[in-house]
Short mmCIF file of C-alpha atoms in Angstrom, two decimals:
data_model
loop_
_atom_site.label_atom_id
_atom_site.label_comp_id
_atom_site.label_asym_id
_atom_site.label_seq_id
_atom_site.Cartn_x
_atom_site.Cartn_y
_atom_site.Cartn_z
CA MET V 1 -16.27 -26.53 -8.27
CA ASN V 2 -19.62 -27.61 -6.90
CA ASP V 3 -19.09 -31.05 -8.45
CA LEU V 4 -15.69 -31.66 -6.82
CA PRO V 5 -15.69 -34.41 -4.20
CA ILE V 6 -14.71 -32.35 -1.15
CA ASP V 7 -15.46 -33.56 2.36
CA GLN V 8 -16.41 -31.17 5.16
CA ALA V 9 -12.93 -31.24 6.75
CA THR V 10 -11.32 -30.20 3.45
CA ALA V 11 -13.93 -27.48 2.93
CA ASP V 12 -13.24 -26.17 6.45
CA ARG V 13 -9.49 -26.07 5.76
CA MET V 14 -10.12 -24.20 2.50
CA VAL V 15 -12.26 -21.62 4.32
CA ASP V 16 -9.62 -21.25 7.05
CA GLU V 17 -6.91 -20.72 4.41
CA ALA V 18 -9.04 -18.15 2.56
CA ASN V 19 -9.72 -16.28 5.81
CA ALA V 20 -6.01 -16.26 6.69
CA ALA V 21 -5.11 -14.94 3.22
CA PHE V 22 -7.80 -12.25 3.49
CA GLY V 23 -6.42 -11.15 6.86
CA MET V 24 -2.87 -10.93 5.51
CA ASN V 25 -4.08 -8.90 2.52
CA MET V 26 -5.88 -6.48 4.84
CA LYS V 27 -2.69 -5.99 6.89
CA MET V 28 -0.63 -5.46 3.73
CA PHE V 29 -3.02 -2.82 2.34
CA ASN V 30 -3.14 -1.03 5.71
CA GLU V 31 0.67 -0.86 5.68
CA LEU V 32 0.75 0.33 2.07
CA GLU V 33 -1.84 3.00 2.86
CA GLY V 34 0.40 4.38 5.61
CA ASN V 35 3.36 4.48 3.23
CA LEU V 36 1.26 6.25 0.60
CA ILE V 37 0.18 8.91 3.08
CA LYS V 38 3.81 9.45 4.10
CA ALA V 39 4.91 9.72 0.45
CA ILE V 40 2.18 12.26 -0.28
CA GLY V 41 3.23 14.27 2.77
CA VAL V 42 6.89 14.32 1.67
CA LEU V 43 5.88 15.34 -1.86
CA LEU V 44 3.66 18.12 -0.53
CA PHE V 45 6.38 19.35 1.83
CA ASN V 46 8.97 19.41 -0.97
CA THR V 47 6.55 21.20 -3.28
CA LEU V 48 5.87 23.88 -0.68
CA THR V 49 9.51 24.36 0.35
CA ARG V 50 11.43 24.05 -2.91
CA LYS V 51 13.63 26.97 -3.84
CA ARG V 52 13.75 28.63 -7.20
CA SER V 53 17.17 29.73 -8.40
CA THR V 54 17.29 33.30 -9.67
CA GLY V 55 17.28 33.32 -13.45
CA SER V 56 16.72 29.59 -13.67
CA THR V 57 13.66 27.66 -14.73
CA GLU V 58 14.83 24.58 -12.82
CA LEU V 59 13.66 23.81 -9.31
CA ALA V 60 15.88 22.68 -6.45
CA THR V 61 14.17 20.34 -3.95
CA VAL V 62 14.90 20.67 -0.25
CA ALA V 63 16.77 17.59 1.06
CA GLU V 64 14.88 15.36 3.49
#
């Protein structure tokens, strides 16, 4: 890539585009992290509150 004929204006646009993409990726991962924490919380809640049926080896999960 060092040998490509790129002027300064094009290089600046490429850097701007890369920075914009990086910012969008950061926002996406922050949103996904929040969803992951919520999913773990729901799973933990269901694990702690599930009921066992008498005489059954199956578990019934509490509805959300």
